[in-house]
Tab-separated table of C-alpha atoms in Angstrom:
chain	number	residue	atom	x	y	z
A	1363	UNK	CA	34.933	-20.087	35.418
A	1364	UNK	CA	31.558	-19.820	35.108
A	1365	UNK	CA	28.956	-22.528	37.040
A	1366	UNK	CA	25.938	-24.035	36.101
A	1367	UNK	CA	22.981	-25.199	37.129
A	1368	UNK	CA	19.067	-26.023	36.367
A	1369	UNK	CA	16.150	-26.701	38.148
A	1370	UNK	CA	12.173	-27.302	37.295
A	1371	UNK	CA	10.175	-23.980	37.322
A	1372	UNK	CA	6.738	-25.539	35.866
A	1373	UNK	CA	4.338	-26.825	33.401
A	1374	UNK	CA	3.042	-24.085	30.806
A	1375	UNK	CA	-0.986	-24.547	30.013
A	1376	UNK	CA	-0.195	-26.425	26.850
A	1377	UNK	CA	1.860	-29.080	28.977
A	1378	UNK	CA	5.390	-27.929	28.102
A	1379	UNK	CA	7.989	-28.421	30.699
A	1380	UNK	CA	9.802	-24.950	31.597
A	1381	UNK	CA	12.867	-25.021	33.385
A	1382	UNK	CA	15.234	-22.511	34.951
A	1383	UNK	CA	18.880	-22.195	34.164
A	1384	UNK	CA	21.400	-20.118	36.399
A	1385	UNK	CA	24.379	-19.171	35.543
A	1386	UNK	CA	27.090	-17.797	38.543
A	1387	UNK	CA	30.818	-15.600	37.749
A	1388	UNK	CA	33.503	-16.139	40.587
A	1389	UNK	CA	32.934	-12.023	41.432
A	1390	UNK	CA	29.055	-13.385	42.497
A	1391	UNK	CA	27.071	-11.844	39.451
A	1392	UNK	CA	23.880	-14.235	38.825
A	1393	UNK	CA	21.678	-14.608	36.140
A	1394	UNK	CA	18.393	-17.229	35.448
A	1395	UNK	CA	16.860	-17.687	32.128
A	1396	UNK	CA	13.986	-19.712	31.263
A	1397	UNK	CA	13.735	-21.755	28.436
A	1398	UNK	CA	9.555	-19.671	28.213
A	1399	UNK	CA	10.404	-16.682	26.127
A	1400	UNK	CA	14.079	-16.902	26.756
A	1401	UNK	CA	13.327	-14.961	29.756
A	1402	UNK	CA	15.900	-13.345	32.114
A	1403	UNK	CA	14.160	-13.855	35.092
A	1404	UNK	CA	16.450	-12.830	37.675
A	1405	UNK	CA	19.907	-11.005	37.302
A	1406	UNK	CA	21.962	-10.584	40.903
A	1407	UNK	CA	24.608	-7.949	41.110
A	1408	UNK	CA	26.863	-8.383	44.283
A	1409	UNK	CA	27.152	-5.610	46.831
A	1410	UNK	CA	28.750	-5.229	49.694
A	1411	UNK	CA	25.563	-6.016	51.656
A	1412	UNK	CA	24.881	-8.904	49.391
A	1413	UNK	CA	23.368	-9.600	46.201
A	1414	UNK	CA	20.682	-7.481	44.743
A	1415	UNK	CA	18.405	-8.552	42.155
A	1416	UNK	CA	17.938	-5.644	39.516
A	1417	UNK	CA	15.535	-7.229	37.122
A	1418	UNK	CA	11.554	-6.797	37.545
A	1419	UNK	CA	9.615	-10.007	36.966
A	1420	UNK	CA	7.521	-12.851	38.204
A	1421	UNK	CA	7.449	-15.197	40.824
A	1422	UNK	CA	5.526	-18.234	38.785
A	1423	UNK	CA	4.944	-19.550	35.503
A	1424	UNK	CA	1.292	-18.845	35.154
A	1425	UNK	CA	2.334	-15.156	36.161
A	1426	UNK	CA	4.867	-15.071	33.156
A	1427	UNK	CA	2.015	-16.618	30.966
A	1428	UNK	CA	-0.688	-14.141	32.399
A	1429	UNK	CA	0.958	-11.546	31.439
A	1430	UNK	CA	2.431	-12.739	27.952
A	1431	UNK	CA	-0.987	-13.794	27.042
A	1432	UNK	CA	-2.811	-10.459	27.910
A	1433	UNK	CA	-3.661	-7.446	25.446
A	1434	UNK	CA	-1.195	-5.197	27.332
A	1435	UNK	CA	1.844	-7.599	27.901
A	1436	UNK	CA	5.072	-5.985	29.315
A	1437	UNK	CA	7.006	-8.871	28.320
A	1438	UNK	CA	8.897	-8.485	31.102
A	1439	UNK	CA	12.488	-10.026	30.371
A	1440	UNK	CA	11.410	-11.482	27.277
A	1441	UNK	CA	13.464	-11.726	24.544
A	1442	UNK	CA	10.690	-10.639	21.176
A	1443	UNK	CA	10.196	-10.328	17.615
A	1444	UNK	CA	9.730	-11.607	15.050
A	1445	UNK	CA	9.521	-7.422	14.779
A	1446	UNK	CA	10.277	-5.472	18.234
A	1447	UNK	CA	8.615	-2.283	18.295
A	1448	UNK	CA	5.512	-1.580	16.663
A	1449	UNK	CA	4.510	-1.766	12.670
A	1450	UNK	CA	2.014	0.589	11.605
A	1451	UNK	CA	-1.260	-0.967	10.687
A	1452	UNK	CA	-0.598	-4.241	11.552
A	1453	UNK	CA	0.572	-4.505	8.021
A	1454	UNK	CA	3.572	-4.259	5.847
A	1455	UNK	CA	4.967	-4.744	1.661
A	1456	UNK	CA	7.782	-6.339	0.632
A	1457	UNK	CA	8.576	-7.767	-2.649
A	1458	UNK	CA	5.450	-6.368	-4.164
A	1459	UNK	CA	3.245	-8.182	-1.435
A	1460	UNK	CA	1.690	-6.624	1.299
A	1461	UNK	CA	1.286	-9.100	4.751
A	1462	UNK	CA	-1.571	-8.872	7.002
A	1463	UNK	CA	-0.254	-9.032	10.462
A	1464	UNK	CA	-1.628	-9.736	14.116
A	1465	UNK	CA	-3.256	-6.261	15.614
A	1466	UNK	CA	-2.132	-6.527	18.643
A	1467	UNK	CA	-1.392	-2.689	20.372
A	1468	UNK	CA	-4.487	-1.183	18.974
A	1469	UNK	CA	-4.375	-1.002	15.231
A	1470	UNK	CA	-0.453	-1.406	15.536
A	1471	UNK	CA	1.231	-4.727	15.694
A	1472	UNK	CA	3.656	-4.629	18.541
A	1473	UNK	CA	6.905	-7.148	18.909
A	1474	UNK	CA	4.905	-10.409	18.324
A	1475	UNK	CA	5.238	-14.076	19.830
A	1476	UNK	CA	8.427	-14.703	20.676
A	1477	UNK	CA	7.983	-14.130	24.385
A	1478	UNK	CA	5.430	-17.126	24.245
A	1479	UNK	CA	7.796	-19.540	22.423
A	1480	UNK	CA	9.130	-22.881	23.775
A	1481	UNK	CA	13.057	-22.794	23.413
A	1482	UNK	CA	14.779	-25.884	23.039
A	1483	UNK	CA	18.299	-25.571	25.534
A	1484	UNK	CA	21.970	-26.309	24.865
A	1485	UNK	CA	24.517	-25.072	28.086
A	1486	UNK	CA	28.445	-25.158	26.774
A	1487	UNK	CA	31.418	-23.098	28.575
A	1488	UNK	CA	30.166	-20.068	29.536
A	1489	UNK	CA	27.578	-19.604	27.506
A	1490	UNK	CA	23.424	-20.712	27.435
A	1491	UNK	CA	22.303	-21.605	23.953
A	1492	UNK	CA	18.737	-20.921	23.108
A	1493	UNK	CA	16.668	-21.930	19.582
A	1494	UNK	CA	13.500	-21.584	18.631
A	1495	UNK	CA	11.080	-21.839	15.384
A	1496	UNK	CA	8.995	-19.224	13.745
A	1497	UNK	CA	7.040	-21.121	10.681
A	1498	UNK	CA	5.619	-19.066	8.320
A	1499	UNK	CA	3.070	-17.421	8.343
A	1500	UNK	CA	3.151	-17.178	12.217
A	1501	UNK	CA	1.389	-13.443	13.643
A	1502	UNK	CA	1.317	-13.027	9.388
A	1503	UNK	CA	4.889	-13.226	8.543
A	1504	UNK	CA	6.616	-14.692	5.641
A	1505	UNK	CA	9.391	-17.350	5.706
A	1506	UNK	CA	10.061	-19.691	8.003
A	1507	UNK	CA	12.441	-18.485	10.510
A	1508	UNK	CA	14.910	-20.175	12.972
A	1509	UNK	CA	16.487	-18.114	15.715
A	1510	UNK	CA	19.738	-18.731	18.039
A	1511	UNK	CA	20.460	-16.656	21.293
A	1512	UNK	CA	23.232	-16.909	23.439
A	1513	UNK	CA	23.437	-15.609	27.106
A	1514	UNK	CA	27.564	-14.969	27.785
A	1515	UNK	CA	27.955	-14.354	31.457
A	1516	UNK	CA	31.700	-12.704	31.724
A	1517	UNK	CA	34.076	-12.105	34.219
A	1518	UNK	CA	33.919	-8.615	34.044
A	1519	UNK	CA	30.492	-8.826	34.779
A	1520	UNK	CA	28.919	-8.323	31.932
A	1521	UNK	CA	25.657	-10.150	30.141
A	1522	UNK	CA	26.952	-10.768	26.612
A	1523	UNK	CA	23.935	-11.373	24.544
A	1524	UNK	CA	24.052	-12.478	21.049
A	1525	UNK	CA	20.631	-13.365	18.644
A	1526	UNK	CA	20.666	-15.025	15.027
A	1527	UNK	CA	17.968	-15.375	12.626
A	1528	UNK	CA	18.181	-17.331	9.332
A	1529	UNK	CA	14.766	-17.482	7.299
A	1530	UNK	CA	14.216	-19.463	3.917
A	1531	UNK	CA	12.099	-16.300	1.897
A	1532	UNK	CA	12.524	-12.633	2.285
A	1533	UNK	CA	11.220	-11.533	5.522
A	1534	UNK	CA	11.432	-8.208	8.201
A	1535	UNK	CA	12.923	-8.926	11.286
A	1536	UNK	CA	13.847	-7.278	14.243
A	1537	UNK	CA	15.000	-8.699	17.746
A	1538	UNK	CA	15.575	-7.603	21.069
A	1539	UNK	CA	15.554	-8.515	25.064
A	1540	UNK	CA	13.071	-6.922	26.744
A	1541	UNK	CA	13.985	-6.474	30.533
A	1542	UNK	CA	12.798	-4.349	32.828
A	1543	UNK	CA	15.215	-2.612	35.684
A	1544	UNK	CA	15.611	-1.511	38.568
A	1545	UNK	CA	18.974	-0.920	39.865
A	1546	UNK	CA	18.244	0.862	43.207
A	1547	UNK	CA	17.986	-2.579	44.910
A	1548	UNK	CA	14.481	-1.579	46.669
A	1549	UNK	CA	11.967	-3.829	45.237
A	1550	UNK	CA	8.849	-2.004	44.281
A	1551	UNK	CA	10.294	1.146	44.309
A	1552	UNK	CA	10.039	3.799	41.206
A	1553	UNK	CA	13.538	4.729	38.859
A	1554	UNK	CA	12.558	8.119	38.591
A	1555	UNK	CA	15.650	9.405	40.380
A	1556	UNK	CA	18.130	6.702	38.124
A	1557	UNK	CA	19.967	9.063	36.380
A	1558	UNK	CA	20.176	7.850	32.582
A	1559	UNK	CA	22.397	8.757	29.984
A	1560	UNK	CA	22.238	8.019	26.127
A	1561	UNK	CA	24.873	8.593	23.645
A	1562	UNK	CA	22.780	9.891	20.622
A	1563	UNK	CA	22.463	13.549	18.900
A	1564	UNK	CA	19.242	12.400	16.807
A	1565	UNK	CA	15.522	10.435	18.137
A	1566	UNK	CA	12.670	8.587	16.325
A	1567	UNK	CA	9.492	11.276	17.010
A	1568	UNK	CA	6.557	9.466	16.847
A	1569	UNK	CA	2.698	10.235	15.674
A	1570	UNK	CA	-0.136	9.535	18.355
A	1571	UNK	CA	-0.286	5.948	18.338
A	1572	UNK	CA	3.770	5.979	18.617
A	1573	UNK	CA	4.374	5.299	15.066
A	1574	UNK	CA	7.598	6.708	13.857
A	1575	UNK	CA	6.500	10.116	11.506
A	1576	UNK	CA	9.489	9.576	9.015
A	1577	UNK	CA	11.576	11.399	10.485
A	1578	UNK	CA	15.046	11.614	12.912
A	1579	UNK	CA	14.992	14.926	15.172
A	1580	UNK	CA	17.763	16.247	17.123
A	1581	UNK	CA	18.018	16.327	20.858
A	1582	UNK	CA	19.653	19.307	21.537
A	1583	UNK	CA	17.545	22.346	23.084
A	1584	UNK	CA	14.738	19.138	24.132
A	1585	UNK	CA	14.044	16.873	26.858
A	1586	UNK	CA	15.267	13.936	24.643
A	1587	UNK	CA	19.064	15.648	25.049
A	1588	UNK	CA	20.213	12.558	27.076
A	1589	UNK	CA	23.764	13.365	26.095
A	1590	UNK	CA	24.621	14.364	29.830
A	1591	UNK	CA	23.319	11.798	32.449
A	1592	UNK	CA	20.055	13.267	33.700
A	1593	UNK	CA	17.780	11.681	36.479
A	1594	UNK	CA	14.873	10.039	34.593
A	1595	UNK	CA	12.080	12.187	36.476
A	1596	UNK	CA	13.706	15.552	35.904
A	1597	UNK	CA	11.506	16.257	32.366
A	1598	UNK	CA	9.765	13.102	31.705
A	1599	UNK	CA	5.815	14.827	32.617
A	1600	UNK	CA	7.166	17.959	30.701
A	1601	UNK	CA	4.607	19.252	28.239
A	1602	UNK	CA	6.856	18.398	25.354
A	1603	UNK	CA	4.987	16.994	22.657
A	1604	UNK	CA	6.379	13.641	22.081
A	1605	UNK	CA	6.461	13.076	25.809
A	1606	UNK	CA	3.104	14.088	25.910
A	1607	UNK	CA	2.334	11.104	23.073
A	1608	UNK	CA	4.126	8.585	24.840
A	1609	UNK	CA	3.402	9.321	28.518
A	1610	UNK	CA	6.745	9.558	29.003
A	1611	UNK	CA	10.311	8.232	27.425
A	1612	UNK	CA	9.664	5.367	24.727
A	1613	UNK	CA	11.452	6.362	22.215
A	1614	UNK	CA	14.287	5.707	19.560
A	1615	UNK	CA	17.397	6.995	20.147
A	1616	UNK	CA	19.787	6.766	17.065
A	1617	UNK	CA	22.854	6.091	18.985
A	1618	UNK	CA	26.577	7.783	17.763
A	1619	UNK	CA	28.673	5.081	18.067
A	1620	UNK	CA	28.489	3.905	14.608
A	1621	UNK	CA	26.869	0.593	15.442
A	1622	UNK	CA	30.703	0.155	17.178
A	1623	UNK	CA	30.104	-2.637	20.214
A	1624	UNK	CA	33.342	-1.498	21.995
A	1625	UNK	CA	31.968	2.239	22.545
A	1626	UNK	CA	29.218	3.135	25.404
A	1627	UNK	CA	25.777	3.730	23.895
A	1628	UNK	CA	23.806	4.518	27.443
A	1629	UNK	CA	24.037	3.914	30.961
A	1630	UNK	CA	21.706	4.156	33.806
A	1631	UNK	CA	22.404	4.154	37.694
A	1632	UNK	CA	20.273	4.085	40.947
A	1633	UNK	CA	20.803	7.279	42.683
A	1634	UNK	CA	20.037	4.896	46.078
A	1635	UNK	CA	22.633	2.026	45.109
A	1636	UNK	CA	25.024	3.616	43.000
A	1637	UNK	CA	24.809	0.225	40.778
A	1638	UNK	CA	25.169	1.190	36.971
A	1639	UNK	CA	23.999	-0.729	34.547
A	1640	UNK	CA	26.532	0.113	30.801
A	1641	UNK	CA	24.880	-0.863	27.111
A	1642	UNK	CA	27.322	-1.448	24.514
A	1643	UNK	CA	25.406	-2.634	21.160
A	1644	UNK	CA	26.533	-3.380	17.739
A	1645	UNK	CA	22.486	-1.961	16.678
A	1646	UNK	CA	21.677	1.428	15.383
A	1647	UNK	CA	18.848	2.303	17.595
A	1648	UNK	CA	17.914	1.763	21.336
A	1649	UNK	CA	14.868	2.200	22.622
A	1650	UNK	CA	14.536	4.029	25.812
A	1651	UNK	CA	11.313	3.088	27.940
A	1652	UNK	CA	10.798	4.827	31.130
A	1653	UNK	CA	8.024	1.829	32.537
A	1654	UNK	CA	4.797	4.127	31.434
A	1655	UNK	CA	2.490	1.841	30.708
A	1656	UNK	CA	3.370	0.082	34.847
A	1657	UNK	CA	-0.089	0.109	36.006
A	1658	UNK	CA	-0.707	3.298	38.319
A	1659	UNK	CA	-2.944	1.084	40.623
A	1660	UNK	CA	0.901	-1.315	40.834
A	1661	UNK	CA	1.516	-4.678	39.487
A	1662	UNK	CA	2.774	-7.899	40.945
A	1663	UNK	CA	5.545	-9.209	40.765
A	1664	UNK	CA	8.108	-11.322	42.495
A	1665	UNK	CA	8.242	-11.773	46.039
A	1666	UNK	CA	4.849	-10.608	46.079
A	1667	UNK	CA	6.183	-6.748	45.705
A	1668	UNK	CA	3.656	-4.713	43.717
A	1669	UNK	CA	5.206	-2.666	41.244
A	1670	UNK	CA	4.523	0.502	40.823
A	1671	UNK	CA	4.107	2.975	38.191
A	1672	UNK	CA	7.338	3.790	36.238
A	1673	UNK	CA	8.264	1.501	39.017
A	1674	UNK	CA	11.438	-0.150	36.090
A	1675	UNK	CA	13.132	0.940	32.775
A	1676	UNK	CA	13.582	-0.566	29.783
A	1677	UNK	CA	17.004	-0.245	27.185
A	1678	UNK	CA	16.221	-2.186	23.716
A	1679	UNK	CA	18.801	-2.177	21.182
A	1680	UNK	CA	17.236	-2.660	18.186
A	1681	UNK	CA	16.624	-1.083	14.022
C-alpha cells in the first residue's frame, strides 16, 4: 500500500502556505507534488544503486515562482492550462465572440496560469487530490472553471494522472503536466542520446512562431518518423524545416492508438541508465519537446546542478 506523508516547503510572495506531499510504493518508486502549480517536484525511480530522481526542477519556492513568473517560464513540472500549447494571436471566437487573451510567448498566448495557482489538497488511498479555481475572465477566458487532478501512484510503478474541468459557459480548454526528464540519472547532464520512440504516422507542422499551419503531415521519409526508437540527437539540428522553426522537436504528434489508454503511445530511455519512462494516454495528441528553449549558458536547478541545454525532455498529452 501506498504511504504518505507532508511537510512545509514555504511561503509564496502573496503569503500562501505551500506544502510538499510524497507519496512512496512498496517497490521504492517516489513522487512529491506541491500544492504551487500542482507541481511534480521530484519523482524517484529505484535502481539497484539506489534511487534516482528523473524529474528536472527546483530546489526552493522562490525558484519555482522565479521561473513561473518570468516571460520565458519552463513550467517545469507544472501541471497548465487553462489552454496548453499556444493560441495564435493571443485571441480566439467562439459562439460568435471573439476573446482577447494574455500575450504571453510573443504575440501567441502560451498554456496560461495554472502553474501559478494555489491548489487546495485532499490525500485518500492511493491517490493525491488536487482543485483549483479559474474565474472568468482569468488570462481572457470565458466561464468560470473548476478543475480536479489526481496523482495515482501504482504498484506497477506507474504515475496515474487524471484532470477534470467543469465550467458554467462555453469555454476552450486544454490541460496537461508539464515535466521535464531526465532518465539517465546524471543530474545536469543532456538527453540527447535517450532514445525516444512515438507511436504516430501523422505531426502538427507549424508556421514560424510554432503555430499549427492547418494541417497533419506524415512522418514517414522525415526526421519526425519516431515510429522506431531513435536517440533524440540523431536528426534533431537537421536542416529540416520544421526543426529548423522550432530549434528542435516541439511538436504534435497525432498518436495511433485511437485515444486507447491501454496501448503505448511513446517511450523514452537513458542510453546511460537503461530507465524507460512508457506514456499511455487516453488524448489524441502528445507533444514532444526536446528541452530547446534550456538556456545554452545552463540553468539552475536542484541541488544546485545547472542545467544545460536540451539538458531534459518533455511528453504532453494533450488536443
Amino acid at each position: 500500500m501506498a504511504q504518505f506523508r507532508s511537510k512545509p516547503f514555504g511561503v509564496t510572495k502573496n503569503g500562501d502556505k505551500v506544502d510538499e506531499y510524497i507519496i512512496s510504493n512498496p517497490g521504492g518508486l517516489e513522487i512529491s507534488v506541491l500544492n504551487y502549480g500542482c507541481v511534480i517536484k521530484n519523482l524517484f525511480v529505484p535502481t539497484k544503486t539506489g534511487l534516482v530522481d528523473v524529474v528536472v526542477g527546483h530546489d526552493t519556492l522562490a525558484d519555482y515562482e522565479a521561473d513561473f513568473n518570468s516571460s520565458g517560464s519552463t513550467c517545469c513540472g507544472a501541471f497548465v492550462g487553462r489552454y496548453a500549447n499556444r493560441i495564435e494571436n493571443a485571441e480566439f471566437s467562439l459562439s460568435g465572440k471573439t476573446y482577447k487573451l494574455e500575450a504571453n510567448n510573443g504575440k501567441n498566448h502560451l498554456h496560461g496560469t495554472f502553474p501559478r495557482k494555489i491548489y487546495d489538497v485532499k490525500m485518500f488511498g492511493d491517490t493525491l487530490l488536487m482543485e483549483t479555481e479559474s474565474p472568468a475572465g482569468e488570462d481572457g477566458f470565458p466561464g468560470n472553471l473548476n478543475l480536479k487532478v489526481t496523482y495515482t501512484l501504482t504498484n506497477d510503478n506507474a504515475v496515474d494522472i487524471k484532470y477534470e474541468a467543469t465550467t458554467d459557459k462555453p469555454t476552450v480548454v486544454n490541460l496537461t503536466n508539464h515535466s521535464y526528464f531526465n532518465l539517465s540519472g546524471v543530474p545536469g547532464s543532456q538527453i540527447l542520446d535517450h532514445s525516444i520512440m512515438i507511436a504516430a504516422d501523422t505531426y502538427v507542422p507549424v508556421d514560424e512562431t510554432l503555430i499549427p499551419t492547418g494541417t497533419l503531415d506524415p512522418v514517414e521519409g522525415t526526421p519526425m518518423d519516431l515510429r522506431t526508437a531513435v536517440a533524440v540527437g540523431a536528426h534533431i539540428d537537421d536542416p529540416f524545416d520544421q526543426l529548423v522553426r522550432g530549434k528542435g522537436y516541439d511538436h504534435n504528434w497525432v498518436l495511433n492508438n485511437n485515444c486507447d489508454i491501454n496501448v503505448l503511445a511513446a517511450k523514452a530511455v537513458s542510453a546511460k541508465s537503461g530507465i524507460g519512462l512508457e506514456v499511455y494516454t487516453n488524448e489524441p495528441g502528445i507533444q514532444f519537446y526536446a528541452g530547446n528553449a534550456m538556456t545554452k549558458d545552463g540553468d539552475k536547478g536542484k541541488l544546485g546542478v545547472i542545467y544545460p541545454h536540451r539538458g531534459a525532455l518533455c511528453l504532453e498529452t494533450q488536443h
